mmCIF file of C-alpha atoms in Angstrom:
data_model
loop_
_atom_site.group_PDB
_atom_site.id
_atom_site.type_symbol
_atom_site.label_atom_id
_atom_site.label_comp_id
_atom_site.label_asym_id
_atom_site.label_seq_id
_atom_site.Cartn_x
_atom_site.Cartn_y
_atom_site.Cartn_z
ATOM 1 C CA UNK A 109 -23.534 124.800 -58.849
ATOM 2 C CA UNK A 110 -24.517 122.604 -55.887
ATOM 3 C CA UNK A 111 -23.169 123.640 -52.521
ATOM 4 C CA UNK A 112 -24.819 119.616 -51.212
ATOM 5 C CA UNK A 113 -22.262 117.956 -50.730
ATOM 6 C CA UNK A 114 -22.173 113.912 -52.167
ATOM 7 C CA UNK A 115 -23.187 112.169 -49.309
ATOM 8 C CA UNK A 116 -21.790 108.280 -49.734
ATOM 9 C CA UNK A 117 -24.240 105.613 -49.740
ATOM 10 C CA UNK A 118 -24.494 103.246 -47.230
ATOM 11 C CA UNK A 119 -22.338 99.877 -47.843
ATOM 12 C CA UNK A 120 -24.271 97.328 -49.860
ATOM 13 C CA UNK A 121 -23.596 93.937 -48.959
ATOM 14 C CA UNK A 122 -23.209 91.374 -52.405
ATOM 15 C CA UNK A 123 -25.373 89.131 -53.110
ATOM 16 C CA UNK A 124 -22.350 86.417 -54.340
ATOM 17 C CA UNK A 125 -19.422 86.834 -53.397
ATOM 18 C CA UNK A 126 -16.778 83.795 -54.634
ATOM 19 C CA UNK A 127 -13.031 83.004 -53.739
ATOM 20 C CA UNK A 128 -10.508 79.735 -54.744
ATOM 21 C CA UNK A 129 -7.355 77.988 -53.139
ATOM 22 C CA UNK A 130 -5.642 75.498 -54.036
ATOM 23 C CA UNK A 131 -2.795 74.228 -52.171
ATOM 24 C CA UNK A 132 -0.792 70.339 -52.202
ATOM 25 C CA UNK A 133 -2.474 67.850 -50.920
ATOM 26 C CA UNK A 134 -0.387 67.539 -47.967
ATOM 27 C CA UNK A 135 -2.481 66.299 -44.851
ATOM 28 C CA UNK A 136 -1.289 69.808 -42.583
ATOM 29 C CA UNK A 137 -3.257 72.139 -45.491
ATOM 30 C CA UNK A 138 -6.115 70.106 -44.443
ATOM 31 C CA UNK A 139 -6.437 73.389 -41.556
ATOM 32 C CA UNK A 140 -5.819 75.739 -43.356
ATOM 33 C CA UNK A 141 -8.492 75.039 -46.301
ATOM 34 C CA UNK A 142 -10.800 75.011 -43.005
ATOM 35 C CA UNK A 143 -9.619 78.115 -41.731
ATOM 36 C CA UNK A 144 -9.959 79.996 -44.900
ATOM 37 C CA UNK A 145 -13.293 78.547 -45.279
ATOM 38 C CA UNK A 146 -14.203 79.230 -41.927
ATOM 39 C CA UNK A 147 -12.437 82.926 -42.405
ATOM 40 C CA UNK A 148 -15.043 83.297 -45.724
ATOM 41 C CA UNK A 149 -17.896 82.417 -44.267
ATOM 42 C CA UNK A 150 -18.157 84.533 -41.896
ATOM 43 C CA UNK A 151 -19.473 87.137 -43.604
ATOM 44 C CA UNK A 152 -22.804 85.496 -43.862
ATOM 45 C CA UNK A 153 -22.691 85.457 -39.522
ATOM 46 C CA UNK A 154 -23.071 82.134 -38.782
ATOM 47 C CA UNK A 155 -23.224 80.107 -35.625
ATOM 48 C CA UNK A 156 -20.033 78.510 -33.914
ATOM 49 C CA UNK A 157 -21.563 75.214 -35.036
ATOM 50 C CA UNK A 158 -22.698 76.176 -38.586
ATOM 51 C CA UNK A 159 -19.242 76.603 -39.111
ATOM 52 C CA UNK A 160 -17.761 73.509 -37.321
ATOM 53 C CA UNK A 161 -20.442 71.649 -39.413
ATOM 54 C CA UNK A 162 -19.077 73.267 -42.699
ATOM 55 C CA UNK A 163 -15.097 72.529 -40.949
ATOM 56 C CA UNK A 164 -16.155 69.174 -40.475
ATOM 57 C CA UNK A 165 -17.547 68.238 -44.021
ATOM 58 C CA UNK A 166 -15.133 69.955 -45.938
ATOM 59 C CA UNK A 167 -12.159 68.089 -43.673
ATOM 60 C CA UNK A 168 -13.803 64.652 -44.864
ATOM 61 C CA UNK A 169 -13.642 65.803 -48.166
ATOM 62 C CA UNK A 170 -10.210 67.235 -48.380
ATOM 63 C CA UNK A 171 -9.638 63.802 -46.493
ATOM 64 C CA UNK A 172 -11.106 62.185 -48.655
ATOM 65 C CA UNK A 173 -9.046 63.784 -51.621
ATOM 66 C CA UNK A 174 -5.951 63.194 -49.972
ATOM 67 C CA UNK A 175 -6.309 59.095 -49.021
ATOM 68 C CA UNK A 176 -8.501 58.097 -51.571
ATOM 69 C CA UNK A 177 -7.782 60.206 -54.326
ATOM 70 C CA UNK A 178 -4.148 60.598 -54.410
ATOM 71 C CA UNK A 179 -3.347 57.238 -52.507
ATOM 72 C CA UNK A 180 -1.474 59.497 -50.143
ATOM 73 C CA UNK A 181 0.597 60.963 -52.852
ATOM 74 C CA UNK A 182 0.886 65.051 -52.885
ATOM 75 C CA UNK A 183 -0.739 66.593 -56.037
ATOM 76 C CA UNK A 184 -3.254 69.925 -56.102
ATOM 77 C CA UNK A 185 -6.259 69.937 -54.152
ATOM 78 C CA UNK A 186 -8.744 73.563 -55.392
ATOM 79 C CA UNK A 187 -11.514 74.475 -53.077
ATOM 80 C CA UNK A 188 -13.945 76.479 -54.627
ATOM 81 C CA UNK A 189 -16.631 78.775 -52.004
ATOM 82 C CA UNK A 190 -19.187 80.621 -53.352
ATOM 83 C CA UNK A 191 -22.207 83.005 -51.267
ATOM 84 C CA UNK A 192 -25.339 83.634 -52.447
ATOM 85 C CA UNK A 193 -27.841 85.157 -50.292
ATOM 86 C CA UNK A 194 -27.907 82.992 -47.017
ATOM 87 C CA UNK A 195 -26.263 79.925 -48.999
ATOM 88 C CA UNK A 196 -22.613 78.740 -49.051
ATOM 89 C CA UNK A 197 -21.396 76.601 -51.686
ATOM 90 C CA UNK A 198 -18.462 74.608 -51.242
ATOM 91 C CA UNK A 199 -16.356 72.213 -53.761
ATOM 92 C CA UNK A 200 -13.458 69.838 -53.256
ATOM 93 C CA UNK A 201 -11.950 69.300 -56.646
ATOM 94 C CA UNK A 202 -9.098 66.384 -56.790
ATOM 95 C CA UNK A 203 -7.236 65.381 -59.996
ATOM 96 C CA UNK A 204 -6.381 61.524 -58.479
ATOM 97 C CA UNK A 205 -8.039 58.197 -59.396
ATOM 98 C CA UNK A 206 -11.708 59.145 -59.255
ATOM 99 C CA UNK A 207 -14.317 56.734 -57.849
ATOM 100 C CA UNK A 208 -15.518 53.797 -59.533
ATOM 101 C CA UNK A 209 -19.414 53.116 -57.878
ATOM 102 C CA UNK A 210 -20.787 56.759 -56.268
ATOM 103 C CA UNK A 211 -23.423 55.443 -55.048
ATOM 104 C CA UNK A 212 -21.509 52.554 -53.006
ATOM 105 C CA UNK A 213 -18.981 55.074 -51.858
ATOM 106 C CA UNK A 214 -21.592 57.005 -50.181
ATOM 107 C CA UNK A 215 -22.596 53.712 -48.366
ATOM 108 C CA UNK A 216 -22.187 54.228 -44.758
ATOM 109 C CA UNK A 217 -18.735 51.869 -43.666
ATOM 110 C CA UNK A 218 -17.892 51.338 -47.247
ATOM 111 C CA UNK A 219 -14.079 52.259 -47.556
ATOM 112 C CA UNK A 220 -11.563 50.963 -50.138
ATOM 113 C CA UNK A 221 -8.742 51.253 -47.436
ATOM 114 C CA UNK A 222 -10.097 49.025 -44.965
ATOM 115 C CA UNK A 223 -5.817 48.197 -44.342
ATOM 116 C CA UNK A 224 -5.457 52.033 -42.639
ATOM 117 C CA UNK A 225 -8.893 51.545 -40.583
ATOM 118 C CA UNK A 226 -10.724 53.927 -42.380
ATOM 119 C CA UNK A 227 -14.589 53.888 -41.046
ATOM 120 C CA UNK A 228 -16.281 54.667 -44.304
ATOM 121 C CA UNK A 229 -18.121 57.622 -43.091
ATOM 122 C CA UNK A 230 -17.022 60.434 -44.779
ATOM 123 C CA UNK A 231 -19.476 60.953 -47.057
ATOM 124 C CA UNK A 232 -22.017 60.187 -44.261
ATOM 125 C CA UNK A 233 -20.445 62.907 -41.989
ATOM 126 C CA UNK A 234 -20.453 65.325 -45.534
ATOM 127 C CA UNK A 235 -24.529 64.663 -45.720
ATOM 128 C CA UNK A 236 -24.924 65.435 -41.936
ATOM 129 C CA UNK A 237 -23.483 68.288 -41.877
ATOM 130 C CA UNK A 238 -24.135 70.079 -45.444
ATOM 131 C CA UNK A 239 -27.970 70.816 -46.609
ATOM 132 C CA UNK A 240 -26.779 69.174 -50.344
ATOM 133 C CA UNK A 241 -24.211 66.897 -50.923
ATOM 134 C CA UNK A 242 -23.624 65.974 -54.430
ATOM 135 C CA UNK A 243 -20.444 64.016 -56.085
ATOM 136 C CA UNK A 244 -19.231 63.842 -59.984
ATOM 137 C CA UNK A 245 -16.259 61.575 -60.226
ATOM 138 C CA UNK A 246 -14.664 59.905 -63.452
ATOM 139 C CA UNK A 247 -12.026 57.325 -62.903
ATOM 140 C CA UNK A 248 -8.834 58.488 -64.135
ATOM 141 C CA UNK A 249 -9.791 61.935 -64.053
ATOM 142 C CA UNK A 250 -10.578 62.851 -60.660
ATOM 143 C CA UNK A 251 -13.801 63.885 -58.332
ATOM 144 C CA UNK A 252 -15.241 67.227 -57.278
ATOM 145 C CA UNK A 253 -17.548 67.236 -54.540
ATOM 146 C CA UNK A 254 -20.189 69.558 -54.561
ATOM 147 C CA UNK A 255 -21.912 70.876 -50.602
ATOM 148 C CA UNK A 256 -24.129 73.660 -49.501
ATOM 149 C CA UNK A 257 -25.146 74.661 -46.276
ATOM 150 C CA UNK A 258 -28.237 77.680 -45.413
ATOM 151 C CA UNK A 259 -26.714 79.495 -42.952
ATOM 152 C CA UNK A 260 -29.032 80.956 -40.612
ATOM 153 C CA UNK A 261 -31.889 78.771 -41.881
#
C-alpha cells in the first residue's frame, strides 16, 4: 500500500465545447441569444471588441430570420455554437421561407423589405464582424447562417 496521496490532475481545458439554444423568433429574444452566446464565448477570454463583433453579427442573423425568414410570424430559431481551440462557430437556423438568391441577398443595400426601412446591410455587417460567413438556404425550407470568428487572432 502506498502512503502517497493521489494528487489531483490540473484541469485541462477541453479542445472543443458545444451548446445550442432554441427560442421563439420574437424580437425580444434576440437580446437573450446575444447574452447566451457572449457568455459561452467567455471561456476563450475574448476582448470586449471581439464580444461586441460576435453579438452584432448574431443580432443581424437573428433579425434576418425574424423579419425575412418568418416575416414577423413567431416560429423557432435555433442557435448552435461550437468552440474549437481559439475559434467560435455560430450557426443561426430558421425554418422560414428561405432565400431565393443567396448571392443577391448578400449584396450591400439589397433588401426584400424596403417598405420597412431595412438597410440591406445585415450580411455585410456579418461579414465585417466575423472571419467567415456561409449561408445555406432552400426556398420553402429555411436558412442556416454559419459564422466563424478567431478569438485572440
